[in-house]
C-alpha positions as a Python dict, from the first residue, in 0.01 Angstrom:
ca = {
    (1, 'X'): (0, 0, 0),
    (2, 'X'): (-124, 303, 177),
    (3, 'X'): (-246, 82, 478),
    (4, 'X'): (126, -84, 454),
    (5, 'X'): (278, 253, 421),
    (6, 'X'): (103, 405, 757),
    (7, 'X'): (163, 33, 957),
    (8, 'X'): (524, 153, 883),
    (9, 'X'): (463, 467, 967),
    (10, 'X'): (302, 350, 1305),
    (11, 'X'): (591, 98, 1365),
    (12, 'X'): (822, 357, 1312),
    (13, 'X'): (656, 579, 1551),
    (14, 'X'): (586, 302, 1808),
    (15, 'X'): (949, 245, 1760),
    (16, 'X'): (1061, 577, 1790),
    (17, 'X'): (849, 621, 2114),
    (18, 'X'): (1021, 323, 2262),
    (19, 'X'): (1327, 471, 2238),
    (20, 'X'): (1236, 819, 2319),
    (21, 'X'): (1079, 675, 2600),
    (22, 'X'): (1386, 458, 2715),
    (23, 'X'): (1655, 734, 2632),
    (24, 'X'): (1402, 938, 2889),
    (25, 'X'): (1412, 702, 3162),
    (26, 'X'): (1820, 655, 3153),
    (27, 'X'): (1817, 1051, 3154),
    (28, 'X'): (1600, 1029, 3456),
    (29, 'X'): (1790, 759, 3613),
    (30, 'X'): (2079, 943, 3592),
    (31, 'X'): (1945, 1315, 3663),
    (32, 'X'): (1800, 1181, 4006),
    (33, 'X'): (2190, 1005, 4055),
    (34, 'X'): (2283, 1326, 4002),
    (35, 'X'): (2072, 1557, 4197),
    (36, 'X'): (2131, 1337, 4471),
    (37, 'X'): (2497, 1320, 4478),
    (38, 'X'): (2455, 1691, 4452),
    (39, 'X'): (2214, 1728, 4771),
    (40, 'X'): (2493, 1504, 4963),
    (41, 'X'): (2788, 1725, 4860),
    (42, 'X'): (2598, 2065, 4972),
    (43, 'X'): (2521, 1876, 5274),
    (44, 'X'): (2864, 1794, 5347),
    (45, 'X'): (2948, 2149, 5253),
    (46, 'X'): (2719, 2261, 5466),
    (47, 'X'): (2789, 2071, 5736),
    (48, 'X'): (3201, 2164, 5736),
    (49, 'X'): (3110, 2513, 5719),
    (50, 'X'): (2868, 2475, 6021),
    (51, 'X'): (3181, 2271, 6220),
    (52, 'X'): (3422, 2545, 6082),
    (53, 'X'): (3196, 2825, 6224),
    (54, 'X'): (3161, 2665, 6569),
    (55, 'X'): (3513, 2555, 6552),
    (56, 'X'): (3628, 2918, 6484),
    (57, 'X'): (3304, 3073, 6742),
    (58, 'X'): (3445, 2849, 6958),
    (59, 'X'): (3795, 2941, 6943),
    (60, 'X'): (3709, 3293, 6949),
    (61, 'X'): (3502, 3280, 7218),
    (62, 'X'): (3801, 3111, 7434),
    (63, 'X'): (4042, 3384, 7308),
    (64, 'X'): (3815, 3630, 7455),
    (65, 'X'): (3773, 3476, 7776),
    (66, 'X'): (4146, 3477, 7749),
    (67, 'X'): (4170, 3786, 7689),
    (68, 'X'): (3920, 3892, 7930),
    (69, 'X'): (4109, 3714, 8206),
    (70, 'X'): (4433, 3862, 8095),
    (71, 'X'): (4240, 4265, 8138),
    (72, 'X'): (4080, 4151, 8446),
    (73, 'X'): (4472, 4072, 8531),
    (74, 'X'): (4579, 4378, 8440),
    (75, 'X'): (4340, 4596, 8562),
    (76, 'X'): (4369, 4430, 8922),
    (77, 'X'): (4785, 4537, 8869),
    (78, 'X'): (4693, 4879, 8747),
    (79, 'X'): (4469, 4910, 9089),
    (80, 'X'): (4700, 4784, 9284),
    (81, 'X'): (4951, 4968, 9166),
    (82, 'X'): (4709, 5294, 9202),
    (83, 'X'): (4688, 5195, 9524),
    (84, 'X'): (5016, 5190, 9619),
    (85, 'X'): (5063, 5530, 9422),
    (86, 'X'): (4833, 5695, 9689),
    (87, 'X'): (4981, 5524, 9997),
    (88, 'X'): (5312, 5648, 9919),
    (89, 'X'): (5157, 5977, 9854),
    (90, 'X'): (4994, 5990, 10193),
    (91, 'X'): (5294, 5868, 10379),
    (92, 'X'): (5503, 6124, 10199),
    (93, 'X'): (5276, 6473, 10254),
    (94, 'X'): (5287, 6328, 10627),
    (95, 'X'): (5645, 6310, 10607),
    (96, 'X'): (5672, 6651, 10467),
    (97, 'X'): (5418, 6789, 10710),
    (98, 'X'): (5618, 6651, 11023),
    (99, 'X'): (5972, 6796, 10845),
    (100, 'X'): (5759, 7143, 10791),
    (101, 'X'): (5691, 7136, 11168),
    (102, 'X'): (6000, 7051, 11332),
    (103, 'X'): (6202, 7324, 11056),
    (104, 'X'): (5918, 7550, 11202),
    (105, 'X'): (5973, 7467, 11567),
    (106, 'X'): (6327, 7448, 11518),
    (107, 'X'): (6357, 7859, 11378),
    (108, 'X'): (6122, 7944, 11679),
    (109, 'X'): (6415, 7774, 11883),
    (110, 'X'): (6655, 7967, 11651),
    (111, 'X'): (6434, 8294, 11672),
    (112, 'X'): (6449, 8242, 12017),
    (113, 'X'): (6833, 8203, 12112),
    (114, 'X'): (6921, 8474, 11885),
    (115, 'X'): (6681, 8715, 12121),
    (116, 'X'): (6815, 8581, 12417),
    (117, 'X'): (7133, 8677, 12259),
    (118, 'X'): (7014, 8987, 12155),
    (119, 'X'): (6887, 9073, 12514),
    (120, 'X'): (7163, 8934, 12659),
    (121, 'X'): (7409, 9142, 12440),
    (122, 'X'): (7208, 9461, 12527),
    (123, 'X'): (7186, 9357, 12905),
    (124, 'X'): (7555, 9340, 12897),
    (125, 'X'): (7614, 9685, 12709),
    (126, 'X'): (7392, 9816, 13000),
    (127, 'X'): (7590, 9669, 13290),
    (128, 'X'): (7961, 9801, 13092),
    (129, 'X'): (7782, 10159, 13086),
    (130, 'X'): (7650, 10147, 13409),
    (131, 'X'): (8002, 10070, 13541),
    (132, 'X'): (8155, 10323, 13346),
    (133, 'X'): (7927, 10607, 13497),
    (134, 'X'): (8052, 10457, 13867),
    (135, 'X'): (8393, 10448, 13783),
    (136, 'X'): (8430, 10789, 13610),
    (137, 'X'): (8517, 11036, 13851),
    (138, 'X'): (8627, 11325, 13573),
    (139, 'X'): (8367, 11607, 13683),
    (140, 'X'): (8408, 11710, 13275),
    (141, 'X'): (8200, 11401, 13180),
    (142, 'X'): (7892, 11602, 13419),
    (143, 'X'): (7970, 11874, 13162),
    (144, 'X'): (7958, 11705, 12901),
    (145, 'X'): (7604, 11516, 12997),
    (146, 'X'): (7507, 11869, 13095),
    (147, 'X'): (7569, 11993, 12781),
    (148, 'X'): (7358, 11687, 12604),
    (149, 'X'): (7086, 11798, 12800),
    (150, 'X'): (7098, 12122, 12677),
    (151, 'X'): (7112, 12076, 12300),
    (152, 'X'): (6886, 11824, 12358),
    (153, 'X'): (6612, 12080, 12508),
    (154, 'X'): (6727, 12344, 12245),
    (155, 'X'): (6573, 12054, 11942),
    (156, 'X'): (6286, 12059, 12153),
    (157, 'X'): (6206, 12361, 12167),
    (158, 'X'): (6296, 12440, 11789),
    (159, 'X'): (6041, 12170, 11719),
    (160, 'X'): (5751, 12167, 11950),
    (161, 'X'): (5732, 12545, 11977),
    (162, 'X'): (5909, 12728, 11741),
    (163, 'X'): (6099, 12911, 11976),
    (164, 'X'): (6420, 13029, 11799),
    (165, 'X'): (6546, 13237, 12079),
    (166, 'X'): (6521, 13018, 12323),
    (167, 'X'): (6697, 12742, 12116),
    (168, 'X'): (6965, 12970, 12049),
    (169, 'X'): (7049, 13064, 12375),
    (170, 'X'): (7042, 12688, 12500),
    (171, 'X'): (7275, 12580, 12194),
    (172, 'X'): (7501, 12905, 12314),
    (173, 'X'): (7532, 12772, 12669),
    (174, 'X'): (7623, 12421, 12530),
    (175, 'X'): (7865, 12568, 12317),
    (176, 'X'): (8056, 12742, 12639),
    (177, 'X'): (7990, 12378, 12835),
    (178, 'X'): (8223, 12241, 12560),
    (179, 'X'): (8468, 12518, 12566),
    (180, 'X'): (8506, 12472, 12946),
    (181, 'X'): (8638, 12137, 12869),
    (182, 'X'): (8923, 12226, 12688),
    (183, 'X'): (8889, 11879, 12504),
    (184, 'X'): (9053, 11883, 12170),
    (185, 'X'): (8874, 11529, 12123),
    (186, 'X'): (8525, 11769, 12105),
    (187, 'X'): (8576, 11984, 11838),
    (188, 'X'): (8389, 11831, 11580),
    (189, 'X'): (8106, 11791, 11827),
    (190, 'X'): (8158, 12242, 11878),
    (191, 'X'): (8143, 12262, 11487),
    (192, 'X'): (7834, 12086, 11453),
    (193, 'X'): (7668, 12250, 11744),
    (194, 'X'): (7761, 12629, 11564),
    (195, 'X'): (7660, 12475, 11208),
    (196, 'X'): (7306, 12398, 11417),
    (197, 'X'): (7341, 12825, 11568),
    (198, 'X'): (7386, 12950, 11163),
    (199, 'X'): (7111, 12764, 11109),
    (200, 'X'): (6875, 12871, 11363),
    (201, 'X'): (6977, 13242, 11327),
    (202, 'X'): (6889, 13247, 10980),
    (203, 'X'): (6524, 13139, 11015),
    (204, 'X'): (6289, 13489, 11042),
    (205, 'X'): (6137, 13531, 11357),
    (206, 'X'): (5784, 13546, 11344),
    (207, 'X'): (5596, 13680, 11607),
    (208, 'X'): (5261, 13500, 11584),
    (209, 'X'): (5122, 13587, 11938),
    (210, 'X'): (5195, 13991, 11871),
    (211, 'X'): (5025, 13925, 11533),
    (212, 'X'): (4730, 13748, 11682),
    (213, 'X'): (4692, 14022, 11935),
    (214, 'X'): (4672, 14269, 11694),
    (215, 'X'): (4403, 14117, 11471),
    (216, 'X'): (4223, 14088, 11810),
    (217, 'X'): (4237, 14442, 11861),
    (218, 'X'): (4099, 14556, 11496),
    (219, 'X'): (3805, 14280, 11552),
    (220, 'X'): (3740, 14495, 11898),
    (221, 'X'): (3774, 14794, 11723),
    (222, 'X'): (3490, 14669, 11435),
    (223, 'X'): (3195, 14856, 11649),
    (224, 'X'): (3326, 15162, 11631),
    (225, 'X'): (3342, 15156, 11253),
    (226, 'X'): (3015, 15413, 11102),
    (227, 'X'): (2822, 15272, 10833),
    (228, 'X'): (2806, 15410, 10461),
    (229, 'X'): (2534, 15679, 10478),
    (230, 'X'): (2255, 15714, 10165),
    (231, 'X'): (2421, 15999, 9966),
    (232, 'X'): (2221, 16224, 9774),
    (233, 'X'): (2367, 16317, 9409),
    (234, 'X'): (2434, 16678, 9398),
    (235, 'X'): (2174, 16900, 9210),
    (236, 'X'): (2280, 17185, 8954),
    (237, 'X'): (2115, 17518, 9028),
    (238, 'X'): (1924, 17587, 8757),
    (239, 'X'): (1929, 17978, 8607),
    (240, 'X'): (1563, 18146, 8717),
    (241, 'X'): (1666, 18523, 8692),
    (242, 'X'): (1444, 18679, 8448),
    (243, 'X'): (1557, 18893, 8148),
    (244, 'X'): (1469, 19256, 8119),
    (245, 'X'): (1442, 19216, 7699),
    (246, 'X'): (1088, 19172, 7554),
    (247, 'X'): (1260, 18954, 7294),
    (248, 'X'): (1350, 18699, 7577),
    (249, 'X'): (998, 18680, 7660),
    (250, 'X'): (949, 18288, 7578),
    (251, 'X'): (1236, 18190, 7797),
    (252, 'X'): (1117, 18423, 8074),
    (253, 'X'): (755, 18223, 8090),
    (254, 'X'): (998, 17884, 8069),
    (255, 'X'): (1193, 17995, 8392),
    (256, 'X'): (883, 18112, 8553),
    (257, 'X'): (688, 17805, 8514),
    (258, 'X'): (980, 17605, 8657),
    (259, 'X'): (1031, 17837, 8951),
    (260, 'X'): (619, 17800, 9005),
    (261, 'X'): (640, 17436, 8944),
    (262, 'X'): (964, 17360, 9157),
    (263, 'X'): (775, 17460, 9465),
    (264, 'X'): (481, 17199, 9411),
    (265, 'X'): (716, 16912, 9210),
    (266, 'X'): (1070, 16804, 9179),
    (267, 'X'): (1193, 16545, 8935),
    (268, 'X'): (1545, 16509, 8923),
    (269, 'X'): (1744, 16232, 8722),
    (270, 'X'): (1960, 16032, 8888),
    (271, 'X'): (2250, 15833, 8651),
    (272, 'X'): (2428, 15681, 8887),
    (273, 'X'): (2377, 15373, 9130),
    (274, 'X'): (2280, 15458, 9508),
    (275, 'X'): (2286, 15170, 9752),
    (276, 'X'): (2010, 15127, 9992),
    (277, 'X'): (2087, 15168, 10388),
    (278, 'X'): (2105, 14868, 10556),
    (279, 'X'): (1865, 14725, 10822),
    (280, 'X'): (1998, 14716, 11198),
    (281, 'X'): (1940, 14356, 11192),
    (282, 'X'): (2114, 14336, 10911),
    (283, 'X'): (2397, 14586, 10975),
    (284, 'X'): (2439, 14405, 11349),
    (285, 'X'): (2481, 14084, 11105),
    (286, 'X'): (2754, 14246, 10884),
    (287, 'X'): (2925, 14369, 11220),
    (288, 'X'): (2968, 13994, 11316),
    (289, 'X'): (3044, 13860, 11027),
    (290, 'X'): (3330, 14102, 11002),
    (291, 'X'): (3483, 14007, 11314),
    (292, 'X'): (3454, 13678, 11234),
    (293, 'X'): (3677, 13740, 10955),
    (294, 'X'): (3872, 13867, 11158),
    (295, 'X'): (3887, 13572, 11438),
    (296, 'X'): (3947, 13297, 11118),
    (297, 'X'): (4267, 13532, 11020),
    (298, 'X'): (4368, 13470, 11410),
    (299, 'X'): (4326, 13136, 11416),
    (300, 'X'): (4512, 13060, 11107),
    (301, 'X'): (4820, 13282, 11232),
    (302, 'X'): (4831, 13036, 11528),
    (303, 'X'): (4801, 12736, 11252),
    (304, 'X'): (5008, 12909, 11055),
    (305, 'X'): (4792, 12895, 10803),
    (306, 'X'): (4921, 13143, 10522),
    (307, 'X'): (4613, 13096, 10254),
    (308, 'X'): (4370, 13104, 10538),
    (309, 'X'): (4505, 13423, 10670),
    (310, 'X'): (4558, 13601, 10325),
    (311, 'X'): (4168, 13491, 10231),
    (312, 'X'): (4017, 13634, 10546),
    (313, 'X'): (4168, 13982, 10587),
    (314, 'X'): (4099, 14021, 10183),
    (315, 'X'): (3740, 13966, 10272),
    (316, 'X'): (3768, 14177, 10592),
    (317, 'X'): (3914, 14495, 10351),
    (318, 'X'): (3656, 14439, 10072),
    (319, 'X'): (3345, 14460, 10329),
    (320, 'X'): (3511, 14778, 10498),
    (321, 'X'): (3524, 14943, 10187),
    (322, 'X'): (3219, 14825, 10057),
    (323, 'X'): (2982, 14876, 10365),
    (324, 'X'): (3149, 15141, 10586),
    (325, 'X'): (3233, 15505, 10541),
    (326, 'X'): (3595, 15509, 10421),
    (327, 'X'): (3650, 15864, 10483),
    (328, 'X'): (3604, 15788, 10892),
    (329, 'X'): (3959, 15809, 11071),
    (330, 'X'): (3914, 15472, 11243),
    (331, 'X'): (3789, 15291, 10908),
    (332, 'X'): (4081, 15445, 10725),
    (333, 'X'): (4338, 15343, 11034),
    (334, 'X'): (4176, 14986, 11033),
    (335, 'X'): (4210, 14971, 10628),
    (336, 'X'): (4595, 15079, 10675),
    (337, 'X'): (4647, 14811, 10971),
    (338, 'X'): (4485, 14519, 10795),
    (339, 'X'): (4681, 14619, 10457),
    (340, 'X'): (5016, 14584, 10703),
    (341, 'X'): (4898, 14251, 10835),
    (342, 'X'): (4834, 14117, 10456),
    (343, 'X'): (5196, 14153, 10370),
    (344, 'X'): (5377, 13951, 10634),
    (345, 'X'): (5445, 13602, 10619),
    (346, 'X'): (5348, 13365, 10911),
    (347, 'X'): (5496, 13056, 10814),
    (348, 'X'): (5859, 12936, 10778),
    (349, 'X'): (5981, 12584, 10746),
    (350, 'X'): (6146, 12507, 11107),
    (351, 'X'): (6435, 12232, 11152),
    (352, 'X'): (6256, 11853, 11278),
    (353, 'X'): (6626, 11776, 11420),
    (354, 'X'): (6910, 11926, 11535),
    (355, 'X'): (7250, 11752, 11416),
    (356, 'X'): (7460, 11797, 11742),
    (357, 'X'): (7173, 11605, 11953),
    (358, 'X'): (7300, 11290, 11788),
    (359, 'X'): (7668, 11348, 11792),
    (360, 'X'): (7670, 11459, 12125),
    (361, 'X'): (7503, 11167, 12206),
    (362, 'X'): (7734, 10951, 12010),
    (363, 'X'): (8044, 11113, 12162),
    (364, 'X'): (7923, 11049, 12526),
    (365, 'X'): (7841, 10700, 12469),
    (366, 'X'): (8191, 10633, 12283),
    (367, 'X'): (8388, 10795, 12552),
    (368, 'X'): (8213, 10563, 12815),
    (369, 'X'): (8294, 10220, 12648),
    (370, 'X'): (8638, 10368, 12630),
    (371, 'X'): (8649, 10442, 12966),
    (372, 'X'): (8556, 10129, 13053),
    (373, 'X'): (8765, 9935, 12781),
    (374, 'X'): (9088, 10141, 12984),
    (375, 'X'): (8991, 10061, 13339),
    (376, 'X'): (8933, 9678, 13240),
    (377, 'X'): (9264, 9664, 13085),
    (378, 'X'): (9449, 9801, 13404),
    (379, 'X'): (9315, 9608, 13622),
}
């Protein structure tokens, strides 16, 4: 029964193999079905994405070519256009240079004509005066040219050389030219001559070559000036009479050892400062010096110089009283002089024009293109 039992067993198993082993194959059969319908789909997959990736690389790559073409396009535009830019850029600065140099040439023209103009204008005034002076025959006009001449001289004079008188005296014979006219038409012109008289006679007269003359005289007169002497300082006499009283006796042996000892020494105390005497060399040096002084006060009277001439007589005073005997007559008479030449003034502020010069000249002028203007209408 047992050996029954395990042939059943065995058939069962045998059975159960079978089956096992048949269910195994179908699964096997249809796994490799499977696997390979699987492998074809990927490969199909595959194979669409590789023809979508070279259909879109493709179509890419022709856009960009497209693209590429279309820059290269533009770019060639752009240069062109760049190039275009820059010829009309050119052909405009040379348009602007050649309008710069005609407008140039043309205001040298204009420059030109109006000096020609100019010229001509002044040519012509010329030729109306000189016409006017060959038709007057009025011998006042000669007075009244003689009388520009004059004030003319006078403003000269006033500013080249400071001469008042002489100005003066030339304005005063104008003045009488004009009067000798009798022209009612000129008295303006006689105010303004007498306005340029007040003036004049109110500016100080100055006389710089008297002053110069003088100051050459006290620098003559410096050698004859005597040097500060050493002075000795006075000495108090001392008592040396003896008394008659025994009681005095000490202060009679005092007195008579300083009358013994005076004789043989004697000290004497001096409080006071004593300047040394000066060298010849350098008292010939202090001589020269002074006149120099002296000579720079000169010059700056002719300069007119008023510092200059202040500074050099206050150094010529301080080494007179410093170096030379003051109590000498000609040191004191120097001292007084240069003292008197300290206090005047040697400048003024003179006039650079006189107003009647250019209304006298104004007036003649005037009264010749009227003449002329009158003559050309009668005839």
């Amino acid at each position: 029964m047992t050996d029954k039992k395990n042939s059943s067993q065995s058939a069962n198993t045998k059975t159960t193999n079978k089956d096992t082993t048949d269910t195994s194959n179908t699964i096997t059969t249809e796994g490799k079905s499977a696997n390979k319908a699987g492998v074809v789909t990927g490969a199909i997959a595959i194979l669409l994405t590789l023809g979508l990736g070279a259909g879109l690389y493709y179509h890419s790559h022709q856009q960009n070519l497209l693209q590429q073409q279309v820059l290269s396009k533009l770019q060639a535009q752009l240069q062109d256009q760049k190039d275009t830019q820059q010829s009309l850029r050119l052909q405009l600065s040379e348009d602007k240079q050649i309008v710069a140099n005609q407008l140039t040439k043309t205001t040298q023209q204009l420059t030109k004509i109006q000096s020609s103009e100019k010229l001509t204008a002044a040519q012509l005034e010329t030729v109306q005066l000189a016409i006017a002076n060959l038709k007057m025959r009025n011998p006042n006009e000669w007075m009244l040219a003689e009388a520009e001449y004059l004030i003319r001289i006078a403003g000269r004079k006033i500013a080249l050389e400071q001469d008042i008188d002489t100005s003066l005296a030339l304005l005063s014979s104008a003045s009488r030219r004009l009067t000798q006219l009798n022209d009612p038409s000129l008295l303006p012109l006689r105010k303004v001559i007498e306005q340029d008289i007040t003036t004049l006679s109110k500016l100080p007269r100055i006389d710089h070559d008297g002053l110069a003359l003088k100051l050459a005289i006290q620098a003559e007169e410096v050698d004859n000036l005597v040097l500060a002497g050493f002075t000795r300082p006075e000495v108090v006499a001392s008592e040396t009479q003896l008394s008659s009283d025994s009681a005095d006796w000490k202060a009679n042996l005092t007195k008579s050892w300083k009358s013994f000892s005076d004789n043989f020494i004697t000290i004497r105390r001096q409080d006071n400062s004593v300047d040394a005497l000066l060298s010849p060399q350098t008292a010939w040096y202090l001589t020269e010096n002074l006149k120099t002084q002296l000579l720079q006060a000169e010059l700056a009277v002719h300069r007119q110089d008023q510092a200059k001439f202040k500074q050099a007589l206050k150094t010529a005073k301080a080494w007179i009283k410093r170096y030379y005997d003051v109590n000498q007559p000609a040191t004191k008479s120097m001292l007084t002089s240069l003292e008197s030449l300290s206090n005047v003034s040697i400048t003024t502020t003179y006039p650079t024009k006189l107003y009647s010069a250019a209304l006298i000249q104004t007036t003649i002028r005037d009264r010749k293109i009227n003449a002329l203007t009158n003559n050309t209408g009668a005839e």
